[in-house]
mmCIF file of C-alpha atoms and ligand atoms in Angstrom:
data_model
loop_
_atom_site.group_PDB
_atom_site.id
_atom_site.type_symbol
_atom_site.label_atom_id
_atom_site.label_comp_id
_atom_site.label_asym_id
_atom_site.label_seq_id
_atom_site.Cartn_x
_atom_site.Cartn_y
_atom_site.Cartn_z
ATOM 1 C CA UNK P 309 0.200 -0.248 0.094
ATOM 2 C CA UNK P 310 2.735 2.761 0.410
ATOM 3 C CA UNK P 311 2.829 2.934 -3.418
ATOM 4 C CA UNK P 312 -0.541 4.080 -3.638
ATOM 5 C CA UNK P 313 -1.842 6.182 -6.424
ATOM 6 C CA UNK P 314 1.186 8.218 -6.262
ATOM 7 C CA UNK P 315 3.129 5.039 -7.190
ATOM 8 C CA UNK P 316 0.747 3.600 -9.575
ATOM 9 C CA UNK P 317 0.728 6.498 -11.468
ATOM 10 C CA UNK P 318 4.258 7.352 -11.487
ATOM 11 C CA UNK P 319 4.750 3.540 -12.560
ATOM 12 C CA UNK P 320 2.339 4.150 -15.555
ATOM 13 C CA UNK P 321 4.421 7.299 -16.335
ATOM 14 C CA UNK P 322 8.134 5.669 -16.422
ATOM 15 C CA UNK P 323 6.694 2.805 -18.613
ATOM 16 C CA UNK P 324 5.561 5.762 -21.412
ATOM 17 C CA UNK P 325 9.508 7.093 -21.241
ATOM 18 C CA UNK P 326 10.436 3.521 -21.894
ATOM 19 C CA UNK P 327 8.815 3.292 -24.910
ATOM 20 C CA UNK P 328 11.186 5.225 -26.401
ATOM 21 C CA UNK P 329 14.473 3.528 -26.272
ATOM 22 C CA UNK P 330 15.955 4.920 -29.456
ATOM 23 C CA UNK P 331 15.724 8.569 -27.832
ATOM 24 C CA UNK P 332 15.937 7.529 -24.245
ATOM 25 C CA UNK P 333 18.894 5.493 -22.564
ATOM 26 C CA UNK P 334 20.134 5.330 -19.344
ATOM 27 C CA UNK P 335 22.463 8.474 -19.482
ATOM 28 C CA UNK P 336 20.276 10.297 -21.264
ATOM 29 C CA UNK P 337 19.110 13.685 -19.118
ATOM 30 C CA UNK P 338 15.674 13.525 -17.552
ATOM 31 C CA UNK P 339 13.866 15.531 -15.667
ATOM 32 C CA UNK P 340 11.313 15.027 -12.877
ATOM 33 C CA UNK P 341 9.245 18.199 -11.625
ATOM 34 C CA UNK P 342 7.697 18.151 -8.353
ATOM 35 C CA UNK P 343 9.934 15.830 -6.996
ATOM 36 C CA UNK P 344 9.347 15.822 -3.530
ATOM 37 C CA UNK P 345 5.765 14.782 -3.839
ATOM 38 C CA UNK P 346 4.136 11.337 -4.051
ATOM 39 C CA UNK P 347 4.427 10.976 -7.793
ATOM 40 C CA UNK P 348 7.499 12.645 -8.162
ATOM 41 C CA UNK P 349 9.800 10.777 -5.533
ATOM 42 C CA UNK P 350 8.614 7.309 -6.794
ATOM 43 C CA UNK P 351 9.440 8.345 -10.289
ATOM 44 C CA UNK P 352 12.747 9.318 -9.534
ATOM 45 C CA UNK P 353 13.392 6.049 -7.412
ATOM 46 C CA UNK P 354 11.910 3.977 -10.323
ATOM 47 C CA UNK P 355 14.511 5.502 -12.631
ATOM 48 C CA UNK P 356 17.127 5.082 -10.408
ATOM 49 C CA UNK P 357 16.605 1.620 -9.978
ATOM 50 C CA UNK P 358 16.341 1.117 -13.933
ATOM 51 C CA UNK P 359 19.632 2.401 -13.905
ATOM 52 C CA UNK P 360 19.347 6.224 -15.171
ATOM 53 C CA UNK P 361 21.968 8.592 -14.059
ATOM 54 C CA UNK P 362 21.013 11.698 -15.459
ATOM 55 C CA UNK P 363 17.732 12.797 -13.670
ATOM 56 C CA UNK P 364 17.096 16.273 -12.772
ATOM 57 C CA UNK P 365 14.639 16.541 -9.968
ATOM 58 C CA UNK P 366 12.986 19.927 -9.540
ATOM 59 C CA UNK P 367 11.349 21.181 -5.889
ATOM 60 C CA UNK P 368 10.782 25.046 -4.984
ATOM 61 C CA UNK P 369 12.518 23.789 -1.753
ATOM 62 C CA UNK P 370 16.377 23.339 -2.231
ATOM 63 C CA UNK P 371 16.964 22.172 1.493
ATOM 64 C CA UNK P 372 15.012 19.337 -0.326
ATOM 65 C CA UNK P 373 18.277 18.287 -2.329
ATOM 66 C CA UNK P 374 19.786 16.045 0.074
ATOM 67 C CA UNK P 375 16.645 13.921 0.138
ATOM 68 C CA UNK P 376 16.314 14.135 -3.744
ATOM 69 C CA UNK P 377 19.999 12.990 -4.155
ATOM 70 C CA UNK P 378 19.014 9.981 -1.977
ATOM 71 C CA UNK P 379 16.331 8.528 -4.216
ATOM 72 C CA UNK P 380 18.365 9.181 -7.603
ATOM 73 C CA UNK P 381 18.440 12.823 -8.795
ATOM 74 C CA UNK P 382 21.947 13.270 -10.232
ATOM 75 C CA UNK P 383 20.902 17.107 -10.199
ATOM 76 C CA UNK P 384 18.664 19.348 -8.163
ATOM 77 C CA UNK P 385 16.907 22.649 -9.642
ATOM 78 C CA UNK P 386 14.770 25.161 -8.289
ATOM 79 C CA UNK P 387 11.417 24.974 -10.083
ATOM 80 C CA UNK P 388 11.572 28.517 -10.924
ATOM 81 C CA UNK P 389 14.954 28.369 -12.414
ATOM 82 C CA UNK P 390 12.418 26.718 -15.232
ATOM 83 C CA UNK P 391 10.015 29.390 -15.809
ATOM 84 C CA UNK P 392 12.111 32.080 -15.075
ATOM 85 C CA UNK P 393 12.783 33.164 -18.657
ATOM 86 C CA UNK P 394 9.934 33.879 -21.142
ATOM 87 C CA UNK P 395 8.499 31.034 -22.948
ATOM 88 C CA UNK P 396 10.490 30.549 -26.182
ATOM 89 C CA UNK P 397 9.068 28.261 -29.308
ATOM 90 C CA UNK P 398 11.608 26.386 -29.256
ATOM 91 C CA UNK P 399 14.735 26.416 -26.896
ATOM 92 C CA UNK P 400 18.078 24.413 -26.283
ATOM 93 C CA UNK P 401 17.110 20.479 -26.556
ATOM 94 C CA UNK P 402 18.070 19.724 -23.121
ATOM 95 C CA UNK P 403 15.443 17.100 -21.488
ATOM 96 C CA UNK P 404 15.134 13.269 -23.535
ATOM 97 C CA UNK P 405 12.435 12.495 -21.128
ATOM 98 C CA UNK P 406 10.235 14.127 -18.370
ATOM 99 C CA UNK P 407 7.607 13.309 -15.892
ATOM 100 C CA UNK P 408 6.221 16.172 -15.400
ATOM 101 C CA UNK P 409 3.492 16.394 -11.887
ATOM 102 C CA UNK P 410 3.072 20.836 -12.096
ATOM 103 C CA UNK P 411 1.579 21.507 -15.520
ATOM 104 C CA UNK P 412 1.099 24.992 -16.616
ATOM 105 C CA UNK P 413 3.821 27.375 -16.668
ATOM 106 C CA UNK P 414 6.549 24.539 -16.023
ATOM 107 C CA UNK P 415 4.924 22.251 -18.672
ATOM 108 C CA UNK P 416 4.840 25.179 -21.377
ATOM 109 C CA UNK P 417 8.393 26.113 -20.276
ATOM 110 C CA UNK P 418 9.507 22.238 -20.653
ATOM 111 C CA UNK P 419 7.971 21.502 -24.002
ATOM 112 C CA UNK P 420 9.963 23.879 -26.067
ATOM 113 C CA UNK P 421 13.243 22.030 -24.362
ATOM 114 C CA UNK P 422 12.540 18.981 -25.109
ATOM 115 C CA UNK P 423 15.173 17.235 -26.900
ATOM 116 C CA UNK P 424 14.386 15.739 -30.723
ATOM 117 C CA UNK P 425 11.881 12.726 -30.424
ATOM 118 C CA UNK P 426 11.843 13.353 -26.749
ATOM 119 C CA UNK P 427 8.924 12.200 -24.657
ATOM 120 C CA UNK P 428 6.821 14.168 -21.764
ATOM 121 C CA UNK P 429 4.788 12.417 -19.500
ATOM 122 C CA UNK P 430 2.044 14.773 -17.907
ATOM 123 C CA UNK P 431 0.448 13.376 -14.845
ATOM 124 C CA UNK P 432 -0.390 16.692 -12.648
ATOM 125 C CA UNK P 433 -1.259 20.081 -12.080
ATOM 126 C CA UNK P 434 0.215 20.875 -8.707
ATOM 127 C CA UNK P 435 1.022 24.683 -10.756
ATOM 128 C CA UNK P 436 -1.405 25.203 -13.216
ATOM 129 C CA UNK P 437 -4.289 23.345 -15.329
ATOM 130 C CA UNK P 438 -3.253 26.130 -18.196
ATOM 131 C CA UNK P 439 -1.137 24.911 -21.408
ATOM 132 C CA UNK P 440 -0.114 27.835 -23.350
ATOM 133 C CA UNK P 441 1.893 26.119 -26.117
ATOM 134 C CA UNK P 442 2.857 26.077 -30.237
ATOM 135 C CA UNK P 443 2.816 22.812 -32.017
ATOM 136 C CA UNK P 444 6.544 23.324 -32.755
ATOM 137 C CA UNK P 445 8.116 20.850 -29.947
ATOM 138 C CA UNK P 446 5.548 18.613 -31.759
ATOM 139 C CA UNK P 447 5.866 18.797 -35.775
ATOM 140 C CA UNK P 448 9.785 19.937 -35.480
ATOM 141 C CA UNK P 449 11.018 18.176 -33.163
ATOM 142 C CA UNK P 450 8.367 15.175 -33.144
ATOM 143 C CA UNK P 451 8.188 15.520 -29.188
ATOM 144 C CA UNK P 452 5.308 13.211 -27.803
ATOM 145 C CA UNK P 453 3.188 14.072 -25.383
ATOM 146 C CA UNK P 454 1.741 11.292 -22.918
ATOM 147 C CA UNK P 455 -1.046 12.691 -20.789
ATOM 148 C CA UNK P 456 -1.266 9.948 -17.763
ATOM 149 C CA UNK P 457 -4.655 8.750 -16.179
ATOM 150 C CA UNK P 458 -4.210 6.062 -13.384
ATOM 151 C CA UNK P 459 -7.872 5.868 -12.675
ATOM 152 C CA UNK P 460 -9.153 4.365 -16.118
ATOM 153 C CA UNK P 461 -6.232 2.723 -16.490
ATOM 154 C CA UNK P 462 -7.440 -0.057 -18.462
ATOM 155 C CA UNK P 463 -7.705 -3.350 -16.050
ATOM 156 C CA UNK P 464 -5.752 -5.621 -18.104
ATOM 157 C CA UNK P 465 -3.006 -3.293 -18.052
ATOM 158 C CA UNK P 466 -2.969 -2.497 -14.424
ATOM 159 C CA UNK P 467 -1.534 -6.357 -13.577
ATOM 160 C CA UNK P 468 1.875 -5.402 -15.285
ATOM 161 C CA UNK P 469 2.283 -2.251 -13.470
ATOM 162 C CA UNK P 470 1.674 -3.768 -10.165
ATOM 163 C CA UNK P 471 4.228 -6.465 -11.438
ATOM 164 C CA UNK P 472 6.478 -3.831 -12.285
ATOM 165 C CA UNK P 473 6.589 -2.316 -8.528
ATOM 166 C CA UNK P 474 7.172 -5.667 -7.450
ATOM 167 C CA UNK P 475 10.025 -6.372 -9.472
ATOM 168 C CA UNK P 476 12.169 -4.477 -12.303
ATOM 169 C CA UNK P 477 10.640 -0.659 -10.609
ATOM 170 C CA UNK P 478 11.447 -1.832 -6.767
ATOM 171 C CA UNK P 479 13.299 1.077 -5.312
ATOM 172 C CA UNK P 480 16.493 -0.178 -3.640
ATOM 173 C CA UNK P 481 16.685 3.263 -2.337
ATOM 174 C CA UNK P 482 13.596 4.470 -0.493
ATOM 175 C CA UNK P 483 12.575 6.178 2.967
ATOM 176 C CA UNK P 484 11.306 3.609 5.298
ATOM 177 C CA UNK P 485 7.812 3.447 5.041
ATOM 178 C CA UNK P 486 5.864 3.573 9.039
ATOM 179 C CA UNK P 487 2.777 1.762 9.567
ATOM 180 C CA UNK P 488 0.292 3.297 12.019
ATOM 181 C CA UNK P 489 -3.329 2.584 13.839
ATOM 182 C CA UNK P 490 -6.446 4.157 12.302
ATOM 183 C CA UNK P 491 -7.009 5.564 15.612
ATOM 184 C CA UNK P 492 -3.255 7.449 14.987
ATOM 185 C CA UNK P 493 -4.260 9.486 12.002
ATOM 186 C CA UNK P 494 -5.024 12.777 14.213
ATOM 187 C CA UNK P 495 -1.397 12.948 15.735
ATOM 188 C CA UNK P 496 -0.045 12.039 12.383
ATOM 189 C CA UNK P 497 -1.843 15.203 10.874
ATOM 190 C CA UNK P 498 -0.498 17.396 13.672
ATOM 191 C CA UNK P 499 2.602 16.282 13.282
ATOM 192 C CA UNK P 500 2.844 16.894 9.645
ATOM 193 C CA UNK P 501 5.220 19.653 8.400
ATOM 194 C CA UNK P 502 5.425 21.081 4.487
ATOM 195 C CA UNK P 503 8.842 19.391 4.605
ATOM 196 C CA UNK P 504 7.690 16.037 5.357
ATOM 197 C CA UNK P 505 8.161 13.868 2.648
ATOM 198 C CA UNK P 506 7.529 9.870 4.703
ATOM 199 C CA UNK P 507 5.213 8.043 3.646
ATOM 200 C CA UNK P 508 2.717 6.008 6.051
ATOM 201 C CA UNK P 509 0.620 3.339 5.742
ATOM 202 C CA UNK P 510 -2.772 3.485 7.841
ATOM 203 C CA UNK P 511 -3.759 0.042 8.969
ATOM 204 C CA UNK P 512 -7.390 0.132 9.621
HETATM 205 N N1 NAP U 942 -2.880 11.715 -13.529
HETATM 206 C C1 NAP U 942 -3.208 11.142 -12.440
HETATM 207 O O1 NAP U 942 -3.875 9.783 -12.224
HETATM 208 C C2 NAP U 942 -2.972 11.719 -11.117
HETATM 209 C C3 NAP U 942 -2.651 10.613 -9.776
HETATM 210 C C4 NAP U 942 -2.355 11.318 -8.774
HETATM 211 C C5 NAP U 942 -2.283 12.412 -8.739
HETATM 212 N N2 NAP U 942 -1.895 13.295 -9.769
HETATM 213 C C6 NAP U 942 -1.627 14.759 -9.991
HETATM 214 O O2 NAP U 942 -0.374 14.463 -10.062
HETATM 215 C C7 NAP U 942 0.562 15.963 -9.091
HETATM 216 C C8 NAP U 942 1.275 15.392 -7.893
HETATM 217 O O3 NAP U 942 0.891 14.523 -7.199
HETATM 218 P P1 NAP U 942 1.376 14.211 -5.803
HETATM 219 O O4 NAP U 942 0.703 13.123 -5.018
HETATM 220 O O5 NAP U 942 2.667 14.121 -6.133
HETATM 221 O O6 NAP U 942 1.209 15.785 -5.098
HETATM 222 P P2 NAP U 942 2.145 15.843 -3.902
HETATM 223 O O7 NAP U 942 2.444 15.104 -2.933
HETATM 224 O O8 NAP U 942 1.485 17.289 -3.285
HETATM 225 O O9 NAP U 942 3.159 16.855 -4.897
HETATM 226 C C9 NAP U 942 3.262 17.826 -5.836
HETATM 227 C C10 NAP U 942 4.471 18.755 -5.210
HETATM 228 O O10 NAP U 942 4.423 19.745 -6.379
HETATM 229 C C11 NAP U 942 5.334 21.009 -5.917
HETATM 230 N N3 NAP U 942 4.295 21.969 -6.116
HETATM 231 C C12 NAP U 942 3.251 21.951 -5.500
HETATM 232 N N4 NAP U 942 2.725 23.051 -5.567
HETATM 233 C C13 NAP U 942 3.359 23.553 -6.315
HETATM 234 C C14 NAP U 942 3.165 25.132 -7.311
HETATM 235 N N5 NAP U 942 2.230 25.658 -7.070
HETATM 236 N N6 NAP U 942 4.128 25.576 -8.020
HETATM 237 C C15 NAP U 942 5.224 24.470 -8.212
HETATM 238 N N7 NAP U 942 5.396 23.250 -7.642
HETATM 239 C C16 NAP U 942 4.663 22.860 -6.747
HETATM 240 C C17 NAP U 942 5.708 20.472 -4.431
HETATM 241 O O11 NAP U 942 7.028 19.971 -4.312
HETATM 242 P P3 NAP U 942 7.853 21.376 -3.906
HETATM 243 O O12 NAP U 942 7.529 21.411 -2.547
HETATM 244 O O13 NAP U 942 9.646 20.319 -3.693
HETATM 245 O O14 NAP U 942 8.364 22.023 -5.077
HETATM 246 C C18 NAP U 942 4.857 18.954 -4.246
HETATM 247 O O15 NAP U 942 5.725 18.299 -3.241
HETATM 248 C C19 NAP U 942 -0.922 16.693 -8.573
HETATM 249 O O16 NAP U 942 -1.384 17.281 -9.037
HETATM 250 C C20 NAP U 942 -1.870 15.496 -8.949
HETATM 251 O O17 NAP U 942 -3.329 15.836 -8.617
HETATM 252 C C21 NAP U 942 -2.823 12.881 -10.936
#
């Protein structure tokens, strides 16, 4: 249960990146946004387990860098560094694969940074739902934008994702997940801070 919806969603996103072996190898530059969050943390740790060694993780809180490095990030970038410049139609080819949990202006700035035949898996909208972009990354660089939907993910394919979570994707560097009783839930919420990144399984 420690994976929850976040882990399941991250795993679907990783399978989309793995569909592009001609573009994405273990040493090509990947990006995971909102990486201290549930989806981002799992995506990072699954990619690290698979042997990708050039993953950049973004966060608004650089004091979390050690946590992200422990999960497998080779580089940590402040999220606002992605959006500080005005969006260009096409920019320097920087990332071959992106797992994006933020959407909005962050995704807008990422699409022009994609490498030829790069892949973006859009999972979330923590930074916004609007997407003002152009067709150029798609028609001039062959970029693929996958939308990830864990809710209506086909039943026949769910088993494969859970199987991957139990085998190839199973992180080696995941922090301890604690299990607490249902009646401890209120205490748990009271003690949580914005910096809390651990996961907890509630035993009911
Ligand atoms: N498609 C699906 O099936 C599916 C499934 C699950 C979740 N989701 C969506 O995926 C997204 C991430 O889910 P999650 O469970 O990982 O959420 P989460 O644990 O709250 O993590 C989101 C992370 O994004 C960053 N963030 C939050 N607000 C931001 C903002 N305004 N601007 C920039 N960064 C911001 C934060 O990281 P820092 O503080 O480190 O920057 C936060 O840890 C959400 O939008 C969620 O609704 C989609």
